[in-house]
């Protein structure tokens, strides 16, 4: 048993979709979440900037004595994970590997990936999927408006509906077996995406995949906690809309603290 917390970070509210899945699967863990609202959005920033920011956050989480770190952000996973793994000894898990490992099996012939500009341009989803299963056809698309809309809580209004419609219009006829939500803000649009793409497509929420893989990892390494399960949420800028959106989207009271980094 290991009572130390699990560190999680994202640029804003998106990582809460991951925290929600982790909490469901691993309710007895303590979590420390950093939402880097001061630097949102990550999706349009350079790789160098994302690496620099991610290092600062990882250092902060390590100073809070976490047992491992979950990068609950597709952009930071695709741009910084490899670098971070070379620098730090602490286990760091991103959203891409668990998703590919758990979901890209022989049943999937054609998959679509939507994510931020930085993630799509890195091509890390393609290379990781191809390594696991080279016969899968992969379509990918930058959908940069979705994360800022989620930060505003615009997940079901006319603007959100039009944006999803526009982004998905050329994928309707593609007969995709699966759609990977390559940015952690996107599970908030699952309903609208399903409306556009139909009932048969499998929509993959990376938070669920991390939760499955993490449960296994904690068990195998004797790192599980059996406590009451606490949550500390830190934001780098508290003037953001985070609290309102988090309440509206996740229907729970959240207490936030300011952190300078
Ligand atoms: N939630 C993030 C991701 O998964 C970041 C979105 C952003 O900050 O642009 O990519």
mmCIF file of C-alpha atoms and ligand atoms in Angstrom:
data_model
loop_
_atom_site.group_PDB
_atom_site.id
_atom_site.type_symbol
_atom_site.label_atom_id
_atom_site.label_comp_id
_atom_site.label_asym_id
_atom_site.label_seq_id
_atom_site.Cartn_x
_atom_site.Cartn_y
_atom_site.Cartn_z
ATOM 1 C CA UNK A 1 0.000 0.000 0.000
ATOM 2 C CA UNK A 2 1.210 3.515 -0.834
ATOM 3 C CA UNK A 3 -0.715 6.520 0.482
ATOM 4 C CA UNK A 4 1.179 9.150 -1.537
ATOM 5 C CA UNK A 5 -1.017 11.112 -3.960
ATOM 6 C CA UNK A 6 -1.187 10.801 -7.732
ATOM 7 C CA UNK A 7 -0.240 14.011 -9.558
ATOM 8 C CA UNK A 8 -2.266 15.088 -12.595
ATOM 9 C CA UNK A 9 -1.992 18.078 -14.879
ATOM 10 C CA UNK A 10 -3.567 19.804 -17.857
ATOM 11 C CA UNK A 11 -3.885 23.343 -19.194
ATOM 12 C CA UNK A 12 -7.399 23.757 -17.767
ATOM 13 C CA UNK A 13 -10.654 21.875 -17.211
ATOM 14 C CA UNK A 14 -9.907 19.136 -19.782
ATOM 15 C CA UNK A 15 -7.892 17.020 -17.364
ATOM 16 C CA UNK A 16 -10.934 16.833 -15.089
ATOM 17 C CA UNK A 17 -12.389 14.345 -17.593
ATOM 18 C CA UNK A 18 -9.383 12.151 -16.766
ATOM 19 C CA UNK A 19 -9.627 12.796 -13.029
ATOM 20 C CA UNK A 20 -13.304 11.783 -13.196
ATOM 21 C CA UNK A 21 -12.414 8.428 -14.763
ATOM 22 C CA UNK A 22 -9.527 7.851 -12.347
ATOM 23 C CA UNK A 23 -11.787 8.589 -9.399
ATOM 24 C CA UNK A 24 -14.365 6.040 -10.678
ATOM 25 C CA UNK A 25 -11.803 3.260 -11.092
ATOM 26 C CA UNK A 26 -9.506 4.172 -8.217
ATOM 27 C CA UNK A 27 -11.727 5.879 -5.614
ATOM 28 C CA UNK A 28 -9.338 5.331 -2.730
ATOM 29 C CA UNK A 29 -6.450 7.276 -4.193
ATOM 30 C CA UNK A 30 -5.489 10.834 -3.240
ATOM 31 C CA UNK A 31 -5.181 13.175 -6.222
ATOM 32 C CA UNK A 32 -3.373 16.463 -6.734
ATOM 33 C CA UNK A 33 -4.519 18.276 -9.884
ATOM 34 C CA UNK A 34 -2.784 21.246 -11.472
ATOM 35 C CA UNK A 35 -4.761 23.200 -14.075
ATOM 36 C CA UNK A 36 -2.370 25.572 -15.806
ATOM 37 C CA UNK A 37 -5.051 28.157 -16.558
ATOM 38 C CA UNK A 38 -2.434 30.916 -16.792
ATOM 39 C CA UNK A 39 -0.972 29.321 -19.915
ATOM 40 C CA UNK A 40 -4.103 27.904 -21.580
ATOM 41 C CA UNK A 41 -4.222 26.953 -24.453
ATOM 42 C CA UNK A 42 -1.337 24.519 -24.826
ATOM 43 C CA UNK A 43 -2.494 23.389 -28.263
ATOM 44 C CA UNK A 44 -1.073 26.367 -30.148
ATOM 45 C CA UNK A 45 2.276 26.536 -28.323
ATOM 46 C CA UNK A 46 5.657 25.271 -29.533
ATOM 47 C CA UNK A 47 7.139 21.968 -28.413
ATOM 48 C CA UNK A 48 9.934 23.831 -26.564
ATOM 49 C CA UNK A 49 7.397 25.853 -24.584
ATOM 50 C CA UNK A 50 5.325 22.785 -23.727
ATOM 51 C CA UNK A 51 8.431 20.931 -22.514
ATOM 52 C CA UNK A 52 9.491 23.900 -20.378
ATOM 53 C CA UNK A 53 6.026 24.288 -18.828
ATOM 54 C CA UNK A 54 5.650 20.545 -18.258
ATOM 55 C CA UNK A 55 8.995 20.381 -16.434
ATOM 56 C CA UNK A 56 7.902 23.146 -14.073
ATOM 57 C CA UNK A 57 4.668 21.358 -13.304
ATOM 58 C CA UNK A 58 6.374 18.002 -12.824
ATOM 59 C CA UNK A 59 8.889 19.613 -10.417
ATOM 60 C CA UNK A 60 6.012 21.113 -8.448
ATOM 61 C CA UNK A 61 4.144 17.806 -8.265
ATOM 62 C CA UNK A 62 7.316 16.015 -7.170
ATOM 63 C CA UNK A 63 7.771 18.607 -4.408
ATOM 64 C CA UNK A 64 4.275 17.604 -3.242
ATOM 65 C CA UNK A 65 5.523 14.016 -2.888
ATOM 66 C CA UNK A 66 3.362 12.359 -5.529
ATOM 67 C CA UNK A 67 3.974 8.663 -6.309
ATOM 68 C CA UNK A 68 3.446 9.057 -10.044
ATOM 69 C CA UNK A 69 2.282 11.613 -12.567
ATOM 70 C CA UNK A 70 -0.539 11.406 -15.108
ATOM 71 C CA UNK A 71 -0.285 13.887 -17.972
ATOM 72 C CA UNK A 72 -4.008 14.440 -18.474
ATOM 73 C CA UNK A 73 -3.330 16.411 -21.636
ATOM 74 C CA UNK A 74 -2.883 15.202 -25.191
ATOM 75 C CA UNK A 75 -0.731 18.152 -26.176
ATOM 76 C CA UNK A 76 1.752 17.751 -23.303
ATOM 77 C CA UNK A 77 1.792 13.974 -23.853
ATOM 78 C CA UNK A 78 2.626 14.302 -27.537
ATOM 79 C CA UNK A 79 5.179 17.106 -27.116
ATOM 80 C CA UNK A 80 6.856 16.494 -23.780
ATOM 81 C CA UNK A 81 6.383 12.946 -22.442
ATOM 82 C CA UNK A 82 9.470 11.408 -24.076
ATOM 83 C CA UNK A 83 11.644 14.281 -22.834
ATOM 84 C CA UNK A 84 10.224 14.085 -19.296
ATOM 85 C CA UNK A 85 10.784 10.334 -19.103
ATOM 86 C CA UNK A 86 14.458 10.887 -19.833
ATOM 87 C CA UNK A 87 14.846 13.496 -17.090
ATOM 88 C CA UNK A 88 12.791 12.105 -14.206
ATOM 89 C CA UNK A 89 12.818 8.794 -12.347
ATOM 90 C CA UNK A 90 9.218 9.064 -11.200
ATOM 91 C CA UNK A 91 6.706 7.109 -13.361
ATOM 92 C CA UNK A 92 4.951 9.447 -15.821
ATOM 93 C CA UNK A 93 1.941 8.245 -17.815
ATOM 94 C CA UNK A 94 0.461 10.082 -20.797
ATOM 95 C CA UNK A 95 -2.839 9.575 -22.609
ATOM 96 C CA UNK A 96 -1.571 8.051 -25.848
ATOM 97 C CA UNK A 97 0.110 4.751 -24.963
ATOM 98 C CA UNK A 98 -2.619 3.324 -22.712
ATOM 99 C CA UNK A 99 -5.264 4.202 -25.320
ATOM 100 C CA UNK A 100 -3.395 2.586 -28.176
ATOM 101 C CA UNK A 101 -2.460 -0.421 -26.066
ATOM 102 C CA UNK A 102 -6.039 -1.051 -24.864
ATOM 103 C CA UNK A 103 -8.059 -0.081 -27.932
ATOM 104 C CA UNK A 104 -6.128 -0.468 -31.187
ATOM 105 C CA UNK A 105 -6.817 -4.177 -31.654
ATOM 106 C CA UNK A 106 -7.516 -6.214 -34.799
ATOM 107 C CA UNK A 107 -11.216 -5.244 -34.778
ATOM 108 C CA UNK A 108 -10.267 -1.661 -35.667
ATOM 109 C CA UNK A 109 -9.657 -1.150 -39.383
ATOM 110 C CA UNK A 110 -10.078 2.591 -39.657
ATOM 111 C CA UNK A 111 -9.711 5.171 -36.901
ATOM 112 C CA UNK A 112 -10.069 8.944 -36.729
ATOM 113 C CA UNK A 113 -8.077 11.085 -34.290
ATOM 114 C CA UNK A 114 -9.116 14.625 -33.378
ATOM 115 C CA UNK A 115 -6.867 16.780 -31.224
ATOM 116 C CA UNK A 116 -5.182 20.160 -30.855
ATOM 117 C CA UNK A 117 -2.926 21.555 -33.557
ATOM 118 C CA UNK A 118 0.253 20.698 -31.608
ATOM 119 C CA UNK A 119 -0.812 17.097 -31.058
ATOM 120 C CA UNK A 120 -1.859 16.457 -34.653
ATOM 121 C CA UNK A 121 1.290 18.031 -36.067
ATOM 122 C CA UNK A 122 3.497 15.898 -33.815
ATOM 123 C CA UNK A 123 2.075 12.736 -35.483
ATOM 124 C CA UNK A 124 2.618 10.822 -32.230
ATOM 125 C CA UNK A 125 -0.818 9.158 -32.437
ATOM 126 C CA UNK A 126 -0.005 7.855 -35.936
ATOM 127 C CA UNK A 127 3.432 6.521 -34.986
ATOM 128 C CA UNK A 128 2.178 4.889 -31.787
ATOM 129 C CA UNK A 129 -0.830 3.263 -33.500
ATOM 130 C CA UNK A 130 1.296 2.132 -36.412
ATOM 131 C CA UNK A 131 3.832 0.508 -34.088
ATOM 132 C CA UNK A 132 1.060 -1.482 -32.380
ATOM 133 C CA UNK A 133 -1.006 -2.324 -35.448
ATOM 134 C CA UNK A 134 0.317 -1.182 -38.849
ATOM 135 C CA UNK A 135 -2.783 -2.342 -40.711
ATOM 136 C CA UNK A 136 -5.046 0.343 -39.177
ATOM 137 C CA UNK A 137 -5.921 3.236 -41.512
ATOM 138 C CA UNK A 138 -5.648 6.528 -39.606
ATOM 139 C CA UNK A 139 -7.323 9.846 -40.360
ATOM 140 C CA UNK A 140 -6.398 12.830 -38.245
ATOM 141 C CA UNK A 141 -7.735 16.333 -37.882
ATOM 142 C CA UNK A 142 -6.872 19.472 -35.944
ATOM 143 C CA UNK A 143 -9.930 20.775 -34.108
ATOM 144 C CA UNK A 144 -8.476 23.818 -32.316
ATOM 145 C CA UNK A 145 -11.759 25.539 -31.464
ATOM 146 C CA UNK A 146 -13.034 22.785 -29.201
ATOM 147 C CA UNK A 147 -10.777 23.202 -26.136
ATOM 148 C CA UNK A 148 -11.423 26.981 -25.836
ATOM 149 C CA UNK A 149 -15.168 26.304 -26.183
ATOM 150 C CA UNK A 150 -14.986 23.707 -23.407
ATOM 151 C CA UNK A 151 -13.155 26.218 -21.179
ATOM 152 C CA UNK A 152 -16.131 28.542 -21.718
ATOM 153 C CA UNK A 153 -18.606 25.780 -20.890
ATOM 154 C CA UNK A 154 -19.918 25.892 -24.463
ATOM 155 C CA UNK A 155 -20.431 22.191 -24.952
ATOM 156 C CA UNK A 156 -24.018 22.015 -26.117
ATOM 157 C CA UNK A 157 -25.001 25.415 -27.530
ATOM 158 C CA UNK A 158 -25.468 26.468 -31.167
ATOM 159 C CA UNK A 159 -21.805 27.463 -31.545
ATOM 160 C CA UNK A 160 -20.634 24.058 -30.322
ATOM 161 C CA UNK A 161 -23.121 22.267 -32.589
ATOM 162 C CA UNK A 162 -21.980 24.218 -35.665
ATOM 163 C CA UNK A 163 -18.294 23.701 -34.912
ATOM 164 C CA UNK A 164 -18.703 19.938 -34.488
ATOM 165 C CA UNK A 165 -20.832 19.742 -37.630
ATOM 166 C CA UNK A 166 -18.220 21.620 -39.645
ATOM 167 C CA UNK A 167 -15.302 19.579 -38.280
ATOM 168 C CA UNK A 168 -17.047 16.255 -38.859
ATOM 169 C CA UNK A 169 -18.684 16.948 -42.213
ATOM 170 C CA UNK A 170 -16.082 15.114 -44.308
ATOM 171 C CA UNK A 171 -15.797 12.214 -41.872
ATOM 172 C CA UNK A 172 -19.477 11.283 -41.952
ATOM 173 C CA UNK A 173 -19.031 9.064 -44.991
ATOM 174 C CA UNK A 174 -15.682 7.602 -43.907
ATOM 175 C CA UNK A 175 -17.189 4.693 -41.995
ATOM 176 C CA UNK A 176 -14.743 4.977 -39.132
ATOM 177 C CA UNK A 177 -14.738 2.105 -36.633
ATOM 178 C CA UNK A 178 -13.473 4.377 -33.887
ATOM 179 C CA UNK A 179 -12.873 8.013 -33.043
ATOM 180 C CA UNK A 180 -10.106 8.856 -30.577
ATOM 181 C CA UNK A 181 -10.694 12.002 -28.539
ATOM 182 C CA UNK A 182 -7.045 13.025 -28.602
ATOM 183 C CA UNK A 183 -7.533 16.039 -26.353
ATOM 184 C CA UNK A 184 -8.848 15.611 -22.826
ATOM 185 C CA UNK A 185 -11.318 18.485 -23.249
ATOM 186 C CA UNK A 186 -13.178 16.558 -25.961
ATOM 187 C CA UNK A 187 -15.162 13.983 -23.933
ATOM 188 C CA UNK A 188 -17.355 16.988 -23.122
ATOM 189 C CA UNK A 189 -18.475 16.957 -26.774
ATOM 190 C CA UNK A 190 -19.130 13.228 -26.977
ATOM 191 C CA UNK A 191 -22.892 13.629 -27.369
ATOM 192 C CA UNK A 192 -22.568 16.075 -30.268
ATOM 193 C CA UNK A 193 -19.893 13.985 -31.967
ATOM 194 C CA UNK A 194 -22.050 10.894 -31.745
ATOM 195 C CA UNK A 195 -24.948 12.791 -33.269
ATOM 196 C CA UNK A 196 -22.802 13.642 -36.277
ATOM 197 C CA UNK A 197 -21.056 10.286 -36.702
ATOM 198 C CA UNK A 198 -23.837 7.867 -35.754
ATOM 199 C CA UNK A 199 -24.421 5.140 -33.183
ATOM 200 C CA UNK A 200 -22.057 2.456 -34.377
ATOM 201 C CA UNK A 201 -18.738 4.281 -34.098
ATOM 202 C CA UNK A 202 -16.726 3.638 -30.950
ATOM 203 C CA UNK A 203 -15.822 6.944 -29.311
ATOM 204 C CA UNK A 204 -12.684 6.548 -27.232
ATOM 205 C CA UNK A 205 -12.268 8.633 -24.071
ATOM 206 C CA UNK A 206 -8.572 8.490 -23.148
ATOM 207 C CA UNK A 207 -9.325 9.042 -19.452
ATOM 208 C CA UNK A 208 -11.044 5.652 -19.285
ATOM 209 C CA UNK A 209 -8.016 3.991 -20.887
ATOM 210 C CA UNK A 210 -5.542 5.622 -18.504
ATOM 211 C CA UNK A 211 -7.715 4.561 -15.582
ATOM 212 C CA UNK A 212 -7.680 0.905 -16.720
ATOM 213 C CA UNK A 213 -3.923 0.864 -17.296
ATOM 214 C CA UNK A 214 -3.175 2.737 -14.094
ATOM 215 C CA UNK A 215 -5.228 0.346 -11.972
ATOM 216 C CA UNK A 216 -3.191 -2.523 -13.362
ATOM 217 C CA UNK A 217 0.093 -0.661 -12.872
ATOM 218 C CA UNK A 218 -0.664 0.234 -9.248
ATOM 219 C CA UNK A 219 -1.615 -3.355 -8.484
ATOM 220 C CA UNK A 220 1.458 -4.850 -10.118
ATOM 221 C CA UNK A 221 3.786 -2.432 -8.352
ATOM 222 C CA UNK A 222 2.089 -2.578 -4.978
ATOM 223 C CA UNK A 223 1.340 1.173 -5.133
ATOM 224 C CA UNK A 224 -2.417 1.147 -4.436
ATOM 225 C CA UNK A 225 -3.911 3.207 -1.638
ATOM 226 C CA UNK A 226 -6.893 2.078 0.420
ATOM 227 C CA UNK A 227 -7.732 5.440 2.010
ATOM 228 C CA UNK A 228 -10.796 7.692 1.795
ATOM 229 C CA UNK A 229 -9.573 9.352 -1.398
ATOM 230 C CA UNK A 230 -8.885 13.085 -1.290
ATOM 231 C CA UNK A 231 -8.565 15.721 -3.983
ATOM 232 C CA UNK A 232 -6.532 18.932 -4.103
ATOM 233 C CA UNK A 233 -7.019 21.199 -7.106
ATOM 234 C CA UNK A 234 -4.533 23.960 -7.919
ATOM 235 C CA UNK A 235 -4.806 26.582 -10.648
ATOM 236 C CA UNK A 236 -2.040 28.835 -11.921
ATOM 237 C CA UNK A 237 -4.577 31.624 -12.525
ATOM 238 C CA UNK A 238 -7.783 31.803 -10.561
ATOM 239 C CA UNK A 239 -9.358 34.548 -12.706
ATOM 240 C CA UNK A 240 -10.296 31.877 -15.220
ATOM 241 C CA UNK A 241 -13.758 30.443 -15.700
ATOM 242 C CA UNK A 242 -12.552 27.092 -14.348
ATOM 243 C CA UNK A 243 -14.701 26.929 -11.250
ATOM 244 C CA UNK A 244 -17.970 27.798 -12.991
ATOM 245 C CA UNK A 245 -17.304 25.444 -15.841
ATOM 246 C CA UNK A 246 -16.146 22.627 -13.579
ATOM 247 C CA UNK A 247 -19.328 22.964 -11.511
ATOM 248 C CA UNK A 248 -21.545 23.098 -14.590
ATOM 249 C CA UNK A 249 -19.844 20.206 -16.336
ATOM 250 C CA UNK A 250 -19.066 17.879 -13.504
ATOM 251 C CA UNK A 251 -21.940 18.787 -11.192
ATOM 252 C CA UNK A 252 -19.889 18.964 -8.066
ATOM 253 C CA UNK A 253 -18.524 21.545 -5.681
ATOM 254 C CA UNK A 254 -14.841 22.027 -6.249
ATOM 255 C CA UNK A 255 -12.436 23.844 -3.969
ATOM 256 C CA UNK A 256 -9.514 25.440 -5.752
ATOM 257 C CA UNK A 257 -6.225 26.857 -4.545
ATOM 258 C CA UNK A 258 -3.861 29.215 -6.335
ATOM 259 C CA UNK A 259 -0.370 28.035 -7.145
ATOM 260 C CA UNK A 260 2.494 30.072 -8.598
ATOM 261 C CA UNK A 261 4.677 28.310 -11.093
HETATM 262 N N1 LIG B 1 -6.568 19.293 -22.774
HETATM 263 C C1 LIG B 1 -5.435 19.527 -23.585
HETATM 264 C C2 LIG B 1 -5.114 18.414 -24.533
HETATM 265 O O1 LIG B 1 -5.491 17.314 -24.199
HETATM 266 C C3 LIG B 1 -5.014 20.903 -23.933
HETATM 267 C C4 LIG B 1 -5.883 21.777 -24.745
HETATM 268 C C5 LIG B 1 -5.189 23.108 -24.886
HETATM 269 O O2 LIG B 1 -4.732 23.644 -23.880
HETATM 270 O O3 LIG B 1 -5.055 23.581 -26.031
HETATM 271 O O4 LIG B 1 -4.506 18.579 -25.535
#
